[in-house]
PDB file of N, CA and C in Angstrom:
ATOM      1  N   UNK A 162       2.172  -4.161 -24.421  1.00  0.00           N
ATOM      2  CA  UNK A 162       2.766  -2.876 -24.043  1.00  0.00           C
ATOM      3  C   UNK A 162       4.196  -3.091 -23.560  1.00  0.00           C
ATOM      4  N   UNK A 163       5.121  -2.325 -24.132  1.00  0.00           N
ATOM      5  CA  UNK A 163       6.514  -2.440 -23.704  1.00  0.00           C
ATOM      6  C   UNK A 163       6.871  -1.218 -22.874  1.00  0.00           C
ATOM      7  N   UNK A 164       7.425  -1.462 -21.709  1.00  0.00           N
ATOM      8  CA  UNK A 164       7.822  -0.366 -20.839  1.00  0.00           C
ATOM      9  C   UNK A 164       9.228   0.085 -21.211  1.00  0.00           C
ATOM     10  N   UNK A 165       9.419   1.393 -21.342  1.00  0.00           N
ATOM     11  CA  UNK A 165      10.734   1.939 -21.666  1.00  0.00           C
ATOM     12  C   UNK A 165      11.466   2.229 -20.355  1.00  0.00           C
ATOM     13  N   UNK A 166      12.519   1.448 -20.092  1.00  0.00           N
ATOM     14  CA  UNK A 166      13.262   1.644 -18.848  1.00  0.00           C
ATOM     15  C   UNK A 166      14.259   2.783 -19.001  1.00  0.00           C
ATOM     16  N   UNK A 167      14.843   2.928 -20.185  1.00  0.00           N
ATOM     17  CA  UNK A 167      15.816   3.993 -20.436  1.00  0.00           C
ATOM     18  C   UNK A 167      15.182   5.093 -21.272  1.00  0.00           C
ATOM     19  N   UNK A 168      14.984   6.283 -20.722  1.00  0.00           N
ATOM     20  CA  UNK A 168      14.427   7.368 -21.524  1.00  0.00           C
ATOM     21  C   UNK A 168      15.414   7.874 -22.577  1.00  0.00           C
ATOM     22  N   UNK A 169      16.711   7.561 -22.405  1.00  0.00           N
ATOM     23  CA  UNK A 169      17.722   8.040 -23.345  1.00  0.00           C
ATOM     24  C   UNK A 169      17.691   7.290 -24.670  1.00  0.00           C
ATOM     25  N   UNK A 170      17.016   6.134 -24.729  1.00  0.00           N
ATOM     26  CA  UNK A 170      16.992   5.317 -25.942  1.00  0.00           C
ATOM     27  C   UNK A 170      16.362   6.091 -27.091  1.00  0.00           C
ATOM     28  N   UNK A 171      15.243   6.781 -26.828  1.00  0.00           N
ATOM     29  CA  UNK A 171      14.594   7.541 -27.899  1.00  0.00           C
ATOM     30  C   UNK A 171      15.128   8.967 -27.883  1.00  0.00           C
ATOM     31  N   UNK A 172      15.855   9.349 -28.917  1.00  0.00           N
ATOM     32  CA  UNK A 172      16.464  10.676 -28.959  1.00  0.00           C
ATOM     33  C   UNK A 172      15.620  11.675 -29.706  1.00  0.00           C
ATOM     34  N   UNK A 173      14.344  11.375 -29.917  1.00  0.00           N
ATOM     35  CA  UNK A 173      13.476  12.248 -30.709  1.00  0.00           C
ATOM     36  C   UNK A 173      12.692  13.178 -29.781  1.00  0.00           C
ATOM     37  N   UNK A 174      12.836  14.488 -29.987  1.00  0.00           N
ATOM     38  CA  UNK A 174      12.080  15.489 -29.218  1.00  0.00           C
ATOM     39  C   UNK A 174      12.238  15.308 -27.709  1.00  0.00           C
ATOM     40  N   UNK A 175      13.430  14.986 -27.275  1.00  0.00           N
ATOM     41  CA  UNK A 175      13.642  14.779 -25.837  1.00  0.00           C
ATOM     42  C   UNK A 175      13.431  16.078 -25.061  1.00  0.00           C
ATOM     43  N   UNK A 176      13.899  17.198 -25.619  1.00  0.00           N
ATOM     44  CA  UNK A 176      13.805  18.469 -24.895  1.00  0.00           C
ATOM     45  C   UNK A 176      12.350  18.840 -24.622  1.00  0.00           C
ATOM     46  N   UNK A 177      11.508  18.726 -25.646  1.00  0.00           N
ATOM     47  CA  UNK A 177      10.093  19.088 -25.484  1.00  0.00           C
ATOM     48  C   UNK A 177       9.432  18.173 -24.457  1.00  0.00           C
ATOM     49  N   UNK A 178       9.671  16.866 -24.543  1.00  0.00           N
ATOM     50  CA  UNK A 178       9.043  15.903 -23.639  1.00  0.00           C
ATOM     51  C   UNK A 178       9.465  16.155 -22.195  1.00  0.00           C
ATOM     52  N   UNK A 179      10.734  16.447 -21.967  1.00  0.00           N
ATOM     53  CA  UNK A 179      11.231  16.645 -20.601  1.00  0.00           C
ATOM     54  C   UNK A 179      10.498  17.792 -19.908  1.00  0.00           C
ATOM     55  N   UNK A 180      10.309  18.893 -20.619  1.00  0.00           N
ATOM     56  CA  UNK A 180       9.641  20.055 -20.022  1.00  0.00           C
ATOM     57  C   UNK A 180       8.226  19.676 -19.601  1.00  0.00           C
ATOM     58  N   UNK A 181       7.517  18.972 -20.473  1.00  0.00           N
ATOM     59  CA  UNK A 181       6.129  18.593 -20.176  1.00  0.00           C
ATOM     60  C   UNK A 181       6.087  17.617 -19.011  1.00  0.00           C
ATOM     61  N   UNK A 182       6.952  16.586 -19.049  1.00  0.00           N
ATOM     62  CA  UNK A 182       6.899  15.549 -18.019  1.00  0.00           C
ATOM     63  C   UNK A 182       7.282  16.110 -16.651  1.00  0.00           C
ATOM     64  N   UNK A 183       8.215  17.039 -16.592  1.00  0.00           N
ATOM     65  CA  UNK A 183       8.614  17.601 -15.298  1.00  0.00           C
ATOM     66  C   UNK A 183       7.431  18.287 -14.623  1.00  0.00           C
ATOM     67  N   UNK A 184       6.677  19.071 -15.380  1.00  0.00           N
ATOM     68  CA  UNK A 184       5.513  19.757 -14.817  1.00  0.00           C
ATOM     69  C   UNK A 184       4.471  18.728 -14.380  1.00  0.00           C
ATOM     70  N   UNK A 185       4.234  17.707 -15.208  1.00  0.00           N
ATOM     71  CA  UNK A 185       3.253  16.673 -14.881  1.00  0.00           C
ATOM     72  C   UNK A 185       3.663  15.915 -13.628  1.00  0.00           C
ATOM     73  N   UNK A 186       4.940  15.592 -13.507  1.00  0.00           N
ATOM     74  CA  UNK A 186       5.417  14.818 -12.361  1.00  0.00           C
ATOM     75  C   UNK A 186       5.152  15.570 -11.067  1.00  0.00           C
ATOM     76  N   UNK A 187       5.390  16.883 -11.058  1.00  0.00           N
ATOM     77  CA  UNK A 187       5.154  17.674  -9.841  1.00  0.00           C
ATOM     78  C   UNK A 187       3.698  17.582  -9.413  1.00  0.00           C
ATOM     79  N   UNK A 188       2.782  17.718 -10.379  1.00  0.00           N
ATOM     80  CA  UNK A 188       1.348  17.654 -10.067  1.00  0.00           C
ATOM     81  C   UNK A 188       1.002  16.269  -9.520  1.00  0.00           C
ATOM     82  N   UNK A 189       1.511  15.242 -10.172  1.00  0.00           N
ATOM     83  CA  UNK A 189       1.214  13.871  -9.759  1.00  0.00           C
ATOM     84  C   UNK A 189       1.719  13.626  -8.342  1.00  0.00           C
ATOM     85  N   UNK A 190       2.925  14.109  -8.029  1.00  0.00           N
ATOM     86  CA  UNK A 190       3.489  13.907  -6.690  1.00  0.00           C
ATOM     87  C   UNK A 190       2.604  14.557  -5.635  1.00  0.00           C
ATOM     88  N   UNK A 191       2.139  15.773  -5.896  1.00  0.00           N
ATOM     89  CA  UNK A 191       1.271  16.459  -4.934  1.00  0.00           C
ATOM     90  C   UNK A 191       0.011  15.635  -4.704  1.00  0.00           C
ATOM     91  N   UNK A 192      -0.587  15.131  -5.786  1.00  0.00           N
ATOM     92  CA  UNK A 192      -1.796  14.320  -5.670  1.00  0.00           C
ATOM     93  C   UNK A 192      -1.518  13.087  -4.829  1.00  0.00           C
ATOM     94  N   UNK A 193      -0.385  12.433  -5.083  1.00  0.00           N
ATOM     95  CA  UNK A 193      -0.054  11.214  -4.354  1.00  0.00           C
ATOM     96  C   UNK A 193       0.066  11.488  -2.868  1.00  0.00           C
ATOM     97  N   UNK A 194       0.666  12.600  -2.498  1.00  0.00           N
ATOM     98  CA  UNK A 194       0.821  12.940  -1.083  1.00  0.00           C
ATOM     99  C   UNK A 194      -0.554  13.089  -0.441  1.00  0.00           C
ATOM    100  N   UNK A 195      -1.452  13.799  -1.113  1.00  0.00           N
ATOM    101  CA  UNK A 195      -2.808  13.979  -0.574  1.00  0.00           C
ATOM    102  C   UNK A 195      -3.496  12.639  -0.420  1.00  0.00           C
ATOM    103  N   UNK A 196      -3.416  11.803  -1.460  1.00  0.00           N
ATOM    104  CA  UNK A 196      -4.072  10.492  -1.412  1.00  0.00           C
ATOM    105  C   UNK A 196      -3.503   9.654  -0.286  1.00  0.00           C
ATOM    106  N   UNK A 197      -2.176   9.667  -0.128  1.00  0.00           N
ATOM    107  CA  UNK A 197      -1.546   8.875   0.925  1.00  0.00           C
ATOM    108  C   UNK A 197      -2.023   9.329   2.298  1.00  0.00           C
ATOM    109  N   UNK A 198      -2.125  10.637   2.510  1.00  0.00           N
ATOM    110  CA  UNK A 198      -2.592  11.142   3.801  1.00  0.00           C
ATOM    111  C   UNK A 198      -4.024  10.692   4.064  1.00  0.00           C
ATOM    112  N   UNK A 199      -4.883  10.802   3.044  1.00  0.00           N
ATOM    113  CA  UNK A 199      -6.278  10.399   3.215  1.00  0.00           C
ATOM    114  C   UNK A 199      -6.374   8.911   3.519  1.00  0.00           C
ATOM    115  N   UNK A 200      -5.615   8.095   2.774  1.00  0.00           N
ATOM    116  CA  UNK A 200      -5.643   6.643   3.006  1.00  0.00           C
ATOM    117  C   UNK A 200      -5.149   6.316   4.406  1.00  0.00           C
ATOM    118  N   UNK A 201      -4.084   6.998   4.845  1.00  0.00           N
ATOM    119  CA  UNK A 201      -3.528   6.739   6.179  1.00  0.00           C
ATOM    120  C   UNK A 201      -4.566   7.070   7.249  1.00  0.00           C
ATOM    121  N   UNK A 202      -5.269   8.202   7.084  1.00  0.00           N
ATOM    122  CA  UNK A 202      -6.303   8.575   8.061  1.00  0.00           C
ATOM    123  C   UNK A 202      -7.391   7.530   8.103  1.00  0.00           C
ATOM    124  N   UNK A 203      -7.854   7.067   6.921  1.00  0.00           N
ATOM    125  CA  UNK A 203      -8.908   6.052   6.867  1.00  0.00           C
ATOM    126  C   UNK A 203      -8.474   4.796   7.601  1.00  0.00           C
ATOM    127  N   UNK A 204      -7.256   4.332   7.311  1.00  0.00           N
ATOM    128  CA  UNK A 204      -6.757   3.108   7.942  1.00  0.00           C
ATOM    129  C   UNK A 204      -6.704   3.264   9.452  1.00  0.00           C
ATOM    130  N   UNK A 205      -6.229   4.428   9.915  1.00  0.00           N
ATOM    131  CA  UNK A 205      -6.131   4.656  11.358  1.00  0.00           C
ATOM    132  C   UNK A 205      -7.509   4.627  12.009  1.00  0.00           C
ATOM    133  N   UNK A 206      -8.480   5.293  11.370  1.00  0.00           N
ATOM    134  CA  UNK A 206      -9.835   5.318  11.920  1.00  0.00           C
ATOM    135  C   UNK A 206     -10.402   3.906  11.993  1.00  0.00           C
ATOM    136  N   UNK A 207     -10.164   3.115  10.940  1.00  0.00           N
ATOM    137  CA  UNK A 207     -10.677   1.744  10.934  1.00  0.00           C
ATOM    138  C   UNK A 207     -10.057   0.945  12.069  1.00  0.00           C
ATOM    139  N   UNK A 208      -8.756   1.121  12.301  1.00  0.00           N
ATOM    140  CA  UNK A 208      -8.082   0.417  13.390  1.00  0.00           C
ATOM    141  C   UNK A 208      -8.727   0.773  14.726  1.00  0.00           C
ATOM    142  N   UNK A 209      -8.951   2.084  14.937  1.00  0.00           N
ATOM    143  CA  UNK A 209      -9.548   2.532  16.197  1.00  0.00           C
ATOM    144  C   UNK A 209     -10.935   1.925  16.358  1.00  0.00           C
ATOM    145  N   UNK A 210     -11.739   1.957  15.285  1.00  0.00           N
ATOM    146  CA  UNK A 210     -13.097   1.422  15.351  1.00  0.00           C
ATOM    147  C   UNK A 210     -13.054  -0.058  15.714  1.00  0.00           C
ATOM    148  N   UNK A 211     -12.164  -0.816  15.082  1.00  0.00           N
ATOM    149  CA  UNK A 211     -12.059  -2.244  15.372  1.00  0.00           C
ATOM    150  C   UNK A 211     -11.710  -2.460  16.842  1.00  0.00           C
ATOM    151  N   UNK A 212     -10.763  -1.652  17.351  1.00  0.00           N
ATOM    152  CA  UNK A 212     -10.331  -1.809  18.740  1.00  0.00           C
ATOM    153  C   UNK A 212     -11.458  -1.506  19.718  1.00  0.00           C
ATOM    154  N   UNK A 213     -12.280  -0.500  19.391  1.00  0.00           N
ATOM    155  CA  UNK A 213     -13.358  -0.110  20.296  1.00  0.00           C
ATOM    156  C   UNK A 213     -14.367  -1.239  20.464  1.00  0.00           C
ATOM    157  N   UNK A 214     -14.552  -2.047  19.439  1.00  0.00           N
ATOM    158  CA  UNK A 214     -15.524  -3.134  19.516  1.00  0.00           C
ATOM    159  C   UNK A 214     -15.167  -4.135  20.600  1.00  0.00           C
ATOM    160  N   UNK A 215     -13.886  -4.280  20.900  1.00  0.00           N
ATOM    161  CA  UNK A 215     -13.433  -5.282  21.863  1.00  0.00           C
ATOM    162  C   UNK A 215     -13.452  -4.749  23.295  1.00  0.00           C
ATOM    163  N   UNK A 216     -13.412  -3.409  23.462  1.00  0.00           N
ATOM    164  CA  UNK A 216     -13.335  -2.826  24.801  1.00  0.00           C
ATOM    165  C   UNK A 216     -14.731  -2.620  25.388  1.00  0.00           C
ATOM    166  N   UNK A 217     -14.855  -2.721  26.711  1.00  0.00           N
ATOM    167  CA  UNK A 217     -16.117  -2.344  27.356  1.00  0.00           C
ATOM    168  C   UNK A 217     -16.331  -0.835  27.247  1.00  0.00           C
ATOM    169  N   UNK A 218     -17.570  -0.400  27.344  1.00  0.00           N
ATOM    170  CA  UNK A 218     -17.888   1.015  27.111  1.00  0.00           C
ATOM    171  C   UNK A 218     -17.150   1.926  28.089  1.00  0.00           C
ATOM    172  N   UNK A 219     -16.854   1.447  29.303  1.00  0.00           N
ATOM    173  CA  UNK A 219     -16.193   2.295  30.301  1.00  0.00           C
ATOM    174  C   UNK A 219     -14.755   2.621  29.904  1.00  0.00           C
ATOM    175  N   UNK A 220     -14.133   1.788  29.064  1.00  0.00           N
ATOM    176  CA  UNK A 220     -12.734   2.003  28.689  1.00  0.00           C
ATOM    177  C   UNK A 220     -12.586   2.733  27.357  1.00  0.00           C
ATOM    178  N   UNK A 221     -13.703   3.011  26.674  1.00  0.00           N
ATOM    179  CA  UNK A 221     -13.602   3.693  25.377  1.00  0.00           C
ATOM    180  C   UNK A 221     -13.146   5.124  25.579  1.00  0.00           C
ATOM    181  N   UNK A 222     -12.331   5.599  24.650  1.00  0.00           N
ATOM    182  CA  UNK A 222     -11.807   6.954  24.767  1.00  0.00           C
ATOM    183  C   UNK A 222     -12.586   7.885  23.869  1.00  0.00           C
TER     184      UNK A 222
END
């Protein structure tokens, strides 16, 4: 598989492709933001859980 670094190299149907890719990119970005938030929450919860294991029960929040 060869990755195309320059989109300008292929001058065939550029206008049609741009319209489609712009809409797709917006959807993908929204998904990525949601995924990042979910992953961040999971990581934070795991950190808290790990920390609680080391503390005595009286100091748990």
